[in-house]
mmCIF file of C-alpha atoms in Angstrom:
data_model
loop_
_atom_site.group_PDB
_atom_site.id
_atom_site.type_symbol
_atom_site.label_atom_id
_atom_site.label_comp_id
_atom_site.label_asym_id
_atom_site.label_seq_id
_atom_site.Cartn_x
_atom_site.Cartn_y
_atom_site.Cartn_z
ATOM 1 C CA MET A 797 20.821 20.508 -24.496
ATOM 2 C CA SER A 798 22.085 19.730 -20.997
ATOM 3 C CA GLU A 799 21.361 15.934 -21.129
ATOM 4 C CA PHE A 800 24.271 13.605 -21.560
ATOM 5 C CA TRP A 801 24.468 9.844 -22.086
ATOM 6 C CA LEU A 802 27.240 7.881 -20.481
ATOM 7 C CA ILE A 803 27.607 4.565 -22.270
ATOM 8 C CA SER A 804 29.986 1.670 -22.370
ATOM 9 C CA ALA A 805 30.623 -1.341 -24.577
ATOM 10 C CA PRO A 806 33.301 -4.048 -24.760
ATOM 11 C CA GLY A 807 36.708 -2.592 -25.792
ATOM 12 C CA ASP A 808 38.073 -5.654 -27.734
ATOM 13 C CA LYS A 809 39.082 -5.349 -31.406
ATOM 14 C CA ALA A 810 35.749 -6.714 -32.669
ATOM 15 C CA ASN A 811 33.935 -3.856 -30.965
ATOM 16 C CA GLN A 812 36.445 -1.183 -32.128
ATOM 17 C CA VAL A 813 34.663 -1.207 -35.474
ATOM 18 C CA ALA A 814 31.157 -0.644 -33.778
ATOM 19 C CA TRP A 815 32.625 2.252 -31.825
ATOM 20 C CA GLU A 816 34.267 3.842 -34.999
ATOM 21 C CA ARG A 817 31.007 3.484 -36.862
ATOM 22 C CA MET A 818 28.917 4.885 -34.084
ATOM 23 C CA ASN A 819 31.153 7.927 -33.989
ATOM 24 C CA THR A 820 31.149 8.462 -37.630
ATOM 25 C CA VAL A 821 27.319 8.132 -38.090
ATOM 26 C CA THR A 822 26.398 10.247 -35.099
ATOM 27 C CA GLN A 823 28.805 13.077 -36.033
ATOM 28 C CA LYS A 824 28.041 13.129 -39.606
ATOM 29 C CA ALA A 825 24.233 13.303 -39.027
ATOM 30 C CA ASN A 826 24.879 15.745 -36.223
ATOM 31 C CA LEU A 827 23.137 13.573 -33.721
ATOM 32 C CA SER A 828 25.425 14.078 -30.753
ATOM 33 C CA SER A 829 28.770 15.335 -29.664
ATOM 34 C CA ASN A 830 30.954 12.500 -28.422
ATOM 35 C CA CYS A 831 34.062 12.336 -26.302
ATOM 36 C CA LYS A 832 35.885 9.607 -24.462
ATOM 37 C CA PHE A 833 35.199 9.339 -20.674
ATOM 38 C CA ILE A 834 38.344 7.860 -19.047
ATOM 39 C CA ILE A 835 37.841 5.613 -16.044
ATOM 40 C CA PRO A 836 41.031 4.324 -14.377
ATOM 41 C CA ASP A 837 41.883 0.647 -13.523
ATOM 42 C CA LEU A 838 39.799 0.286 -10.305
ATOM 43 C CA LYS A 839 40.038 -2.807 -8.076
ATOM 44 C CA VAL A 840 37.255 -5.119 -9.138
ATOM 45 C CA GLY A 841 37.001 -7.459 -6.041
ATOM 46 C CA THR A 842 34.391 -10.307 -6.301
ATOM 47 C CA LEU A 843 31.386 -10.349 -8.552
ATOM 48 C CA ASP A 844 29.125 -10.859 -5.499
ATOM 49 C CA ALA A 845 30.481 -7.797 -3.966
ATOM 50 C CA LEU A 846 29.833 -5.843 -7.258
ATOM 51 C CA VAL A 847 26.202 -6.933 -7.324
ATOM 52 C CA GLY A 848 25.649 -5.552 -3.889
ATOM 53 C CA LEU A 849 27.614 -2.373 -4.692
ATOM 54 C CA SER A 850 25.601 -1.826 -7.764
ATOM 55 C CA ASP A 851 22.453 -1.336 -5.796
ATOM 56 C CA GLU A 852 24.214 0.840 -3.207
ATOM 57 C CA LEU A 853 25.648 3.101 -6.067
ATOM 58 C CA GLY A 854 22.142 3.490 -7.458
ATOM 59 C CA LYS A 855 20.733 4.921 -4.324
ATOM 60 C CA LEU A 856 23.902 7.103 -3.751
ATOM 61 C CA ASP A 857 23.503 8.443 -7.262
ATOM 62 C CA THR A 858 19.951 9.585 -6.615
ATOM 63 C CA PHE A 859 20.923 10.980 -3.223
ATOM 64 C CA ALA A 860 23.804 12.890 -4.557
ATOM 65 C CA GLU A 861 21.787 14.390 -7.503
ATOM 66 C CA SER A 862 19.125 15.578 -5.013
ATOM 67 C CA ILE A 863 21.778 17.340 -2.821
ATOM 68 C CA ILE A 864 23.275 19.146 -5.912
ATOM 69 C CA LYS A 865 19.864 20.327 -6.856
ATOM 70 C CA LYS A 866 19.068 21.591 -3.332
ATOM 71 C CA ILE A 867 22.342 23.482 -3.319
ATOM 72 C CA ALA A 868 21.775 25.058 -6.696
ATOM 73 C CA GLN A 869 18.185 26.048 -5.809
ATOM 74 C CA TYR A 870 19.297 27.484 -2.457
ATOM 75 C CA ILE A 871 21.993 29.519 -4.178
ATOM 76 C CA GLY A 872 19.082 31.100 -6.180
ATOM 77 C CA GLU A 873 17.188 31.835 -2.915
ATOM 78 C CA VAL A 874 20.163 33.378 -1.337
ATOM 79 C CA LEU A 875 20.867 35.571 -4.321
ATOM 80 C CA GLU A 876 17.282 36.768 -4.171
ATOM 81 C CA ASP A 877 17.096 39.706 -6.744
ATOM 82 C CA ALA A 878 20.325 38.588 -8.444
ATOM 83 C CA LYS A 879 18.876 35.174 -9.489
ATOM 84 C CA ASP A 880 20.216 35.733 -13.047
ATOM 85 C CA LYS A 881 23.626 35.213 -11.550
ATOM 86 C CA VAL A 882 22.898 31.632 -10.288
ATOM 87 C CA GLN A 883 24.666 29.885 -13.234
ATOM 88 C CA GLU A 884 27.964 31.690 -12.760
ATOM 89 C CA ASN A 885 28.040 30.533 -9.129
ATOM 90 C CA LEU A 886 27.560 26.858 -10.185
ATOM 91 C CA LEU A 887 31.165 25.836 -10.934
ATOM 92 C CA ALA A 888 33.279 22.752 -10.428
ATOM 93 C CA SER A 889 36.926 22.441 -9.539
ATOM 94 C CA GLY A 890 39.230 20.720 -11.934
ATOM 95 C CA GLY A 891 38.997 18.731 -15.108
ATOM 96 C CA MET A 892 41.562 17.193 -17.223
ATOM 97 C CA LYS A 893 45.316 17.874 -16.716
ATOM 98 C CA ASN A 894 46.919 18.699 -13.359
ATOM 99 C CA LYS A 895 47.335 22.376 -14.353
ATOM 100 C CA MET A 896 43.432 22.646 -14.234
ATOM 101 C CA LYS A 897 43.151 21.141 -10.829
ATOM 102 C CA PHE A 898 42.330 24.437 -9.049
ATOM 103 C CA LEU A 899 40.527 26.035 -11.846
ATOM 104 C CA LYS A 900 36.692 26.676 -11.590
ATOM 105 C CA ILE A 901 34.901 25.583 -14.659
ATOM 106 C CA ASP A 902 31.258 25.131 -15.593
ATOM 107 C CA PRO A 903 29.744 21.660 -14.949
ATOM 108 C CA ILE A 904 29.551 20.727 -18.635
ATOM 109 C CA SER A 905 33.173 21.635 -19.164
ATOM 110 C CA TYR A 906 34.074 19.510 -16.157
ATOM 111 C CA LEU A 907 32.005 16.584 -17.310
ATOM 112 C CA THR A 908 33.395 16.599 -20.812
ATOM 113 C CA ARG A 909 36.955 16.886 -19.464
ATOM 114 C CA PHE A 910 36.578 14.459 -16.675
ATOM 115 C CA GLU A 911 39.569 13.021 -14.970
ATOM 116 C CA TRP A 912 39.488 10.752 -11.994
ATOM 117 C CA ASP A 913 40.741 12.592 -8.723
ATOM 118 C CA MET A 914 43.441 10.160 -7.554
ATOM 119 C CA ALA A 915 44.229 12.258 -4.481
ATOM 120 C CA LYS A 916 40.765 12.381 -3.205
ATOM 121 C CA TYR A 917 39.485 8.947 -4.274
ATOM 122 C CA PRO A 918 42.648 6.646 -4.353
ATOM 123 C CA ILE A 919 41.992 3.717 -6.722
ATOM 124 C CA LYS A 920 44.154 1.177 -4.862
ATOM 125 C CA GLN A 921 41.364 0.764 -2.223
ATOM 126 C CA PRO A 922 38.335 -1.508 -2.829
ATOM 127 C CA LEU A 923 35.470 -0.091 -4.678
ATOM 128 C CA LYS A 924 33.325 -0.344 -1.603
ATOM 129 C CA ASN A 925 35.550 1.927 0.291
ATOM 130 C CA ILE A 926 35.403 4.639 -2.418
ATOM 131 C CA SER A 927 31.741 4.322 -2.414
ATOM 132 C CA GLU A 928 31.566 4.798 1.332
ATOM 133 C CA ALA A 929 33.885 7.723 1.240
ATOM 134 C CA LEU A 930 31.638 9.414 -1.432
ATOM 135 C CA ALA A 931 28.538 8.542 0.706
ATOM 136 C CA LYS A 932 30.048 10.050 3.778
ATOM 137 C CA GLN A 933 31.098 13.165 1.907
ATOM 138 C CA ILE A 934 27.689 13.818 0.428
ATOM 139 C CA THR A 935 25.869 13.107 3.689
ATOM 140 C CA GLN A 936 28.213 15.526 5.567
ATOM 141 C CA ILE A 937 27.399 18.263 2.929
ATOM 142 C CA GLU A 938 23.674 17.644 3.394
ATOM 143 C CA THR A 939 24.042 17.952 7.125
ATOM 144 C CA ASP A 940 26.000 21.245 6.886
ATOM 145 C CA LEU A 941 23.544 22.524 4.411
ATOM 146 C CA LYS A 942 20.577 22.008 6.665
ATOM 147 C CA THR A 943 22.272 23.664 9.571
ATOM 148 C CA ARG A 944 23.520 26.656 7.663
ATOM 149 C CA ALA A 945 20.267 27.088 5.790
ATOM 150 C CA ALA A 946 18.225 26.945 9.057
ATOM 151 C CA VAL A 947 20.399 29.749 10.644
ATOM 152 C CA TYR A 948 20.213 32.011 7.601
ATOM 153 C CA ASN A 949 16.508 31.344 6.893
ATOM 154 C CA ASN A 950 15.603 32.094 10.581
ATOM 155 C CA ILE A 951 17.404 35.529 10.297
ATOM 156 C CA LYS A 952 15.951 36.273 6.775
ATOM 157 C CA GLY A 953 12.273 35.165 7.973
ATOM 158 C CA ASN A 954 12.361 37.323 11.120
ATOM 159 C CA LEU A 955 13.689 40.301 9.115
ATOM 160 C CA GLN A 956 10.895 39.748 6.395
ATOM 161 C CA ASN A 957 8.300 39.747 9.066
ATOM 162 C CA LEU A 958 9.448 42.952 10.357
ATOM 163 C CA GLU A 959 9.843 44.472 6.921
ATOM 164 C CA ARG A 960 6.345 43.165 5.993
ATOM 165 C CA LYS A 961 4.971 45.364 8.835
ATOM 166 C CA THR A 962 6.261 48.445 7.033
ATOM 167 C CA ALA A 963 4.276 47.578 3.867
ATOM 168 C CA GLY A 964 0.685 48.046 3.345
ATOM 169 C CA ASN A 965 -1.436 51.219 4.009
ATOM 170 C CA LEU A 966 -1.829 53.272 7.157
ATOM 171 C CA LEU A 967 -4.487 51.047 8.447
ATOM 172 C CA THR A 968 -2.317 47.990 8.761
ATOM 173 C CA ARG A 969 1.376 48.899 8.537
ATOM 174 C CA THR A 970 3.568 49.322 11.615
ATOM 175 C CA LEU A 971 4.036 52.953 12.715
ATOM 176 C CA THR A 972 7.422 52.483 14.219
ATOM 177 C CA ASP A 973 9.254 54.358 11.477
ATOM 178 C CA ILE A 974 6.558 57.150 11.244
ATOM 179 C CA VAL A 975 5.719 58.369 14.763
ATOM 180 C CA ASN A 976 7.830 60.558 16.940
ATOM 181 C CA LYS A 977 7.713 61.352 20.631
ATOM 182 C CA GLU A 978 6.823 64.925 19.882
ATOM 183 C CA ASP A 979 3.620 63.877 18.240
ATOM 184 C CA PHE A 980 2.038 62.673 21.567
ATOM 185 C CA VAL A 981 0.861 63.964 24.915
ATOM 186 C CA LEU A 982 2.704 61.547 27.235
ATOM 187 C CA ASN A 983 2.639 60.764 31.068
ATOM 188 C CA SER A 984 -0.629 62.597 31.567
ATOM 189 C CA GLU A 985 -3.262 61.380 33.985
ATOM 190 C CA TYR A 986 -6.077 62.925 32.104
ATOM 191 C CA LEU A 987 -5.101 63.438 28.415
ATOM 192 C CA ILE A 988 -4.291 60.922 25.612
ATOM 193 C CA THR A 989 -3.271 61.265 21.918
ATOM 194 C CA LEU A 990 -5.000 58.918 19.454
ATOM 195 C CA LEU A 991 -3.985 58.159 15.838
ATOM 196 C CA VAL A 992 -6.762 58.277 13.263
ATOM 197 C CA VAL A 993 -6.580 57.111 9.644
ATOM 198 C CA ILE A 994 -8.628 59.514 7.378
ATOM 199 C CA PRO A 995 -9.541 58.867 3.737
ATOM 200 C CA LYS A 996 -8.209 61.479 1.448
ATOM 201 C CA SER A 997 -11.739 62.458 0.457
ATOM 202 C CA SER A 998 -12.647 63.209 4.088
ATOM 203 C CA TYR A 999 -9.770 65.524 5.109
ATOM 204 C CA THR A 1000 -12.071 68.593 5.113
ATOM 205 C CA GLN A 1001 -14.838 66.803 6.973
ATOM 206 C CA TRP A 1002 -12.319 65.608 9.629
ATOM 207 C CA GLN A 1003 -10.963 69.194 10.220
ATOM 208 C CA LYS A 1004 -14.495 70.513 10.545
ATOM 209 C CA THR A 1005 -15.969 67.802 12.849
ATOM 210 C CA TYR A 1006 -13.224 66.085 15.029
ATOM 211 C CA GLU A 1007 -13.577 68.640 17.893
ATOM 212 C CA SER A 1008 -17.349 67.828 18.132
ATOM 213 C CA LEU A 1009 -17.226 64.084 17.778
ATOM 214 C CA SER A 1010 -17.283 63.932 21.568
ATOM 215 C CA ASP A 1011 -16.890 66.092 24.580
ATOM 216 C CA MET A 1012 -13.565 67.031 25.919
ATOM 217 C CA VAL A 1013 -11.529 67.057 22.667
ATOM 218 C CA VAL A 1014 -8.612 69.394 22.778
ATOM 219 C CA PRO A 1015 -9.238 72.184 20.242
ATOM 220 C CA ARG A 1016 -6.682 72.435 17.293
ATOM 221 C CA SER A 1017 -4.951 69.288 18.521
ATOM 222 C CA THR A 1018 -4.983 67.404 15.226
ATOM 223 C CA LYS A 1019 -2.148 67.378 12.717
ATOM 224 C CA MET A 1020 -1.256 64.971 9.853
ATOM 225 C CA ILE A 1021 1.982 63.081 10.496
ATOM 226 C CA ALA A 1022 1.933 60.677 7.529
ATOM 227 C CA GLU A 1023 0.187 60.052 4.231
ATOM 228 C CA ASP A 1024 -0.105 57.399 1.580
ATOM 229 C CA GLY A 1025 -2.024 56.862 -1.577
ATOM 230 C CA GLU A 1026 -5.322 56.273 0.254
ATOM 231 C CA GLY A 1027 -5.397 58.752 3.141
ATOM 232 C CA GLY A 1028 -3.509 60.288 6.026
ATOM 233 C CA LEU A 1029 -2.670 59.595 9.576
ATOM 234 C CA PHE A 1030 -3.816 62.298 11.983
ATOM 235 C CA THR A 1031 -3.160 62.832 15.636
ATOM 236 C CA VAL A 1032 -5.961 64.073 18.018
ATOM 237 C CA THR A 1033 -5.660 64.730 21.827
ATOM 238 C CA LEU A 1034 -8.647 64.327 24.199
ATOM 239 C CA PHE A 1035 -9.464 63.372 27.757
ATOM 240 C CA ARG A 1036 -9.074 59.641 28.563
ATOM 241 C CA LYS A 1037 -12.573 59.258 29.959
ATOM 242 C CA VAL A 1038 -14.245 60.155 26.575
ATOM 243 C CA MET A 1039 -11.877 57.998 24.484
ATOM 244 C CA GLU A 1040 -14.352 55.047 23.829
ATOM 245 C CA ASP A 1041 -17.100 57.538 22.991
ATOM 246 C CA PHE A 1042 -14.767 59.324 20.609
ATOM 247 C CA LYS A 1043 -13.776 56.105 18.804
ATOM 248 C CA ALA A 1044 -17.442 54.983 18.306
ATOM 249 C CA LYS A 1045 -18.341 58.402 16.825
ATOM 250 C CA ALA A 1046 -15.256 58.256 14.664
ATOM 251 C CA ARG A 1047 -16.261 54.916 13.309
ATOM 252 C CA GLU A 1048 -19.714 56.186 12.363
ATOM 253 C CA ASN A 1049 -17.967 58.873 10.292
ATOM 254 C CA LYS A 1050 -15.553 56.334 8.706
ATOM 255 C CA PHE A 1051 -12.577 57.617 10.633
ATOM 256 C CA ILE A 1052 -10.617 54.698 11.807
ATOM 257 C CA VAL A 1053 -8.730 55.027 15.178
ATOM 258 C CA ARG A 1054 -5.516 52.970 15.192
ATOM 259 C CA GLU A 1055 -4.999 50.851 18.409
ATOM 260 C CA PHE A 1056 -1.605 52.405 19.051
ATOM 261 C CA TYR A 1057 -0.065 53.695 22.270
ATOM 262 C CA PHE A 1058 3.332 55.334 22.202
ATOM 263 C CA ASP A 1059 5.877 53.236 23.968
ATOM 264 C CA GLU A 1060 9.429 54.560 23.559
ATOM 265 C CA LYS A 1061 11.135 51.415 24.711
ATOM 266 C CA GLU A 1062 9.118 49.112 22.519
ATOM 267 C CA LEU A 1063 9.706 51.322 19.440
ATOM 268 C CA LYS A 1064 13.347 51.547 20.111
ATOM 269 C CA TYR A 1065 13.587 47.765 20.508
ATOM 270 C CA GLU A 1066 11.617 47.220 17.185
ATOM 271 C CA ARG A 1067 14.012 49.648 15.295
ATOM 272 C CA GLU A 1068 17.086 48.141 16.818
ATOM 273 C CA GLU A 1069 15.942 44.558 16.139
ATOM 274 C CA MET A 1070 15.358 45.356 12.445
ATOM 275 C CA MET A 1071 18.878 46.947 12.233
ATOM 276 C CA LYS A 1072 20.502 43.917 14.036
ATOM 277 C CA LEU A 1073 18.634 41.444 11.741
ATOM 278 C CA ALA A 1074 19.671 43.358 8.666
ATOM 279 C CA SER A 1075 23.238 43.439 9.897
ATOM 280 C CA ASP A 1076 23.216 39.685 10.790
ATOM 281 C CA LYS A 1077 21.822 38.752 7.400
ATOM 282 C CA LYS A 1078 24.557 40.781 5.668
ATOM 283 C CA GLN A 1079 27.236 39.189 7.798
ATOM 284 C CA GLN A 1080 25.890 35.677 6.974
ATOM 285 C CA TYR A 1081 25.435 36.293 3.377
ATOM 286 C CA GLY A 1082 29.081 36.352 2.183
ATOM 287 C CA PRO A 1083 30.261 33.227 4.111
ATOM 288 C CA LEU A 1084 27.103 31.304 3.239
ATOM 289 C CA LEU A 1085 27.368 31.938 -0.457
ATOM 290 C CA ARG A 1086 31.139 30.979 -0.463
ATOM 291 C CA TRP A 1087 30.184 27.745 1.376
ATOM 292 C CA LEU A 1088 27.473 26.976 -1.112
ATOM 293 C CA LYS A 1089 29.742 27.514 -4.151
ATOM 294 C CA VAL A 1090 32.512 25.391 -2.617
ATOM 295 C CA ASN A 1091 30.216 22.628 -1.724
ATOM 296 C CA PHE A 1092 28.253 22.727 -4.959
ATOM 297 C CA SER A 1093 31.605 21.970 -6.571
ATOM 298 C CA GLU A 1094 32.486 19.250 -4.005
ATOM 299 C CA ALA A 1095 29.069 17.495 -4.350
ATOM 300 C CA PHE A 1096 29.076 17.818 -8.186
ATOM 301 C CA VAL A 1097 32.504 16.434 -8.541
ATOM 302 C CA ALA A 1098 31.593 13.540 -6.171
ATOM 303 C CA TRP A 1099 28.416 12.826 -8.133
ATOM 304 C CA ILE A 1100 30.329 12.484 -11.526
ATOM 305 C CA HIS A 1101 32.726 10.059 -9.719
ATOM 306 C CA ILE A 1102 29.705 8.092 -8.544
ATOM 307 C CA LYS A 1103 28.469 7.892 -12.226
ATOM 308 C CA ALA A 1104 32.004 6.721 -13.211
ATOM 309 C CA LEU A 1105 31.824 4.036 -10.448
ATOM 310 C CA ARG A 1106 28.405 2.890 -11.664
ATOM 311 C CA VAL A 1107 29.487 2.629 -15.221
ATOM 312 C CA PHE A 1108 32.501 0.617 -14.146
ATOM 313 C CA THR A 1109 30.465 -1.687 -11.862
ATOM 314 C CA GLU A 1110 27.783 -2.401 -14.431
ATOM 315 C CA SER A 1111 30.244 -2.917 -17.323
ATOM 316 C CA VAL A 1112 32.148 -5.555 -15.358
ATOM 317 C CA LEU A 1113 28.792 -7.269 -14.394
ATOM 318 C CA ARG A 1114 27.520 -7.037 -17.988
ATOM 319 C CA TYR A 1115 30.699 -7.912 -20.005
ATOM 320 C CA GLY A 1116 32.640 -9.998 -17.370
ATOM 321 C CA LEU A 1117 36.319 -10.364 -16.678
ATOM 322 C CA PRO A 1118 39.025 -9.462 -17.510
ATOM 323 C CA VAL A 1119 37.991 -5.772 -17.385
ATOM 324 C CA ASN A 1120 37.935 -4.518 -21.022
ATOM 325 C CA PHE A 1121 35.348 -1.914 -21.940
ATOM 326 C CA GLN A 1122 35.382 1.505 -23.472
ATOM 327 C CA THR A 1123 33.266 4.404 -22.112
ATOM 328 C CA MET A 1124 31.915 7.337 -24.062
ATOM 329 C CA LEU A 1125 30.020 10.457 -23.166
ATOM 330 C CA LEU A 1126 27.421 11.561 -25.624
ATOM 331 C CA GLN A 1127 25.544 14.841 -25.829
ATOM 332 C CA PRO A 1128 22.474 14.356 -27.913
ATOM 333 C CA SER A 1129 21.743 17.212 -30.286
ATOM 334 C CA LYS A 1130 18.382 18.975 -29.937
ATOM 335 C CA ARG A 1131 15.437 16.826 -30.980
ATOM 336 C CA SER A 1132 17.830 13.988 -32.016
ATOM 337 C CA ALA A 1133 17.428 11.743 -28.913
ATOM 338 C CA LYS A 1134 15.220 9.102 -30.644
ATOM 339 C CA ARG A 1135 17.341 8.879 -33.863
ATOM 340 C CA LEU A 1136 20.487 8.668 -31.759
ATOM 341 C CA ARG A 1137 18.956 5.814 -29.665
ATOM 342 C CA ASP A 1138 18.032 3.986 -32.943
ATOM 343 C CA VAL A 1139 21.710 4.337 -34.145
ATOM 344 C CA LEU A 1140 23.154 3.075 -30.841
ATOM 345 C CA ASN A 1141 20.670 0.094 -30.956
ATOM 346 C CA ALA A 1142 21.651 -0.767 -34.398
ATOM 347 C CA VAL A 1143 25.398 -0.389 -33.813
ATOM 348 C CA PHE A 1144 25.490 -2.441 -30.697
ATOM 349 C CA LYS A 1145 22.631 -4.766 -31.126
ATOM 350 C CA HIS A 1146 25.085 -7.773 -31.369
ATOM 351 C CA LEU A 1147 25.711 -7.298 -27.594
ATOM 352 C CA ASP A 1148 22.148 -8.242 -26.777
ATOM 353 C CA GLU A 1149 19.687 -9.125 -29.721
ATOM 354 C CA VAL A 1150 16.656 -9.267 -27.414
ATOM 355 C CA ALA A 1151 17.333 -5.755 -25.912
ATOM 356 C CA ALA A 1152 18.006 -4.228 -29.226
ATOM 357 C CA ALA A 1153 14.663 -5.490 -30.557
ATOM 358 C CA SER A 1154 12.737 -3.974 -27.818
ATOM 359 C CA ILE A 1155 13.290 -2.634 -24.380
ATOM 360 C CA MET A 1156 13.177 -5.374 -21.882
ATOM 361 C CA ASP A 1157 10.273 -5.836 -19.528
ATOM 362 C CA ALA A 1158 10.895 -3.528 -16.554
ATOM 363 C CA SER A 1159 9.600 -6.153 -14.170
ATOM 364 C CA MET A 1160 12.517 -8.555 -15.002
ATOM 365 C CA ASP A 1161 15.017 -8.582 -12.126
ATOM 366 C CA ILE A 1162 18.600 -9.450 -13.209
ATOM 367 C CA PRO A 1163 21.161 -9.042 -10.321
ATOM 368 C CA GLY A 1164 23.327 -6.045 -10.729
ATOM 369 C CA LEU A 1165 21.596 -4.337 -13.552
ATOM 370 C CA GLN A 1166 18.748 -2.665 -11.687
ATOM 371 C CA LEU A 1167 16.220 -3.011 -14.508
ATOM 372 C CA SER A 1168 13.341 -2.069 -12.216
ATOM 373 C CA ASN A 1169 14.467 1.613 -12.038
ATOM 374 C CA GLN A 1170 15.965 2.272 -15.457
ATOM 375 C CA GLU A 1171 15.826 1.524 -19.115
ATOM 376 C CA TYR A 1172 17.845 -1.375 -20.456
ATOM 377 C CA TYR A 1173 19.784 -1.347 -23.719
ATOM 378 C CA PRO A 1174 22.315 -3.659 -25.379
ATOM 379 C CA TYR A 1175 25.045 -1.330 -24.052
ATOM 380 C CA VAL A 1176 25.532 0.080 -20.496
ATOM 381 C CA TYR A 1177 23.803 3.423 -20.215
ATOM 382 C CA PHE A 1178 23.314 6.066 -17.637
ATOM 383 C CA LYS A 1179 21.793 9.520 -18.111
ATOM 384 C CA ILE A 1180 23.325 12.678 -16.652
ATOM 385 C CA ASP A 1181 20.907 15.332 -16.645
ATOM 386 C CA LEU A 1182 22.315 18.833 -16.044
ATOM 387 C CA SER A 1183 18.990 20.660 -16.496
ATOM 388 C CA LEU A 1184 18.526 20.079 -12.722
ATOM 389 C CA LEU A 1185 20.922 23.110 -12.472
ATOM 390 C CA ASP A 1186 18.630 25.367 -14.393
ATOM 391 C CA CYS A 1187 17.391 27.406 -11.415
ATOM 392 C CA SER A 1188 16.821 30.868 -12.954
#
């Protein structure tokens, strides 16, 4: 199960018993896997500032999550036929201990081993500054993603359009990769070579009748230059002045004349354009995938720091000063979410008897707690749903 619950409760001695009881009960009943989630001593500032910051962090959380999902999904699009490789490209840098700083680990391992990145997000600055730095980082990633995706999608789309023309049957597909200059009578004032699609069942009829479909058809001028599962593509040479008459008679016999006139320059351009687009796509692929992997990591790491900021902010608003609370990361076991919630409510009901008895009315507006958009419990609670990364 890729859902995690980030919770906090007061860290005083009276609540230590509650924490220990929660750990014992959940682990014995196999309701969840629990680990501590360490948040450093951040600068609190004023409570008024925290109330405003709480709202901003909520929006930033949603924004960051959406960008992570977009990157993960786009990695799947870029990998195309190798979509089963998506998960191995969704990695985060770092985790606990300095020696892991430059290691790439899966998102779950990063989350369960979370350690605040002091170098990237110094804790001596005000919380608002950290929040703004995170917002700026995520916004820049979104901007770069749009730009890079637009360039790659344009190349990929144009290439697919050209490749699509080579699909289908002989009635609809491009003939660029089929015809040759030698198949046509060219630069003649009087003669023209037409291409005719003949059903397989009508090959014999075509050979017997094509010379008599109209006047002025060059004898023995037909030859099959391509064939698919439904029929063949035949050339036939005739005088220009009987072309329309020949086309009409051909239609009556279910022989379809393709509207195609050999233009060496145009055919050369089409072939070169396809080769160029294929080359451009190949050149873009490697750098783009590397950028996506690096910035997935950057965005994911930033998102988890935003979660940490939210827990810190909400805990201070809920439990007051001085700062003294403990944060725990829980991963509910499969089909155990409801029982786990009941245990948590029972263990921490003393923090808020009303909330423990029933989830508070979502319409209630308590500053800093954002109840209109999330469930309320006696303890601080935020969900981290990593199923958003399941893009296969």
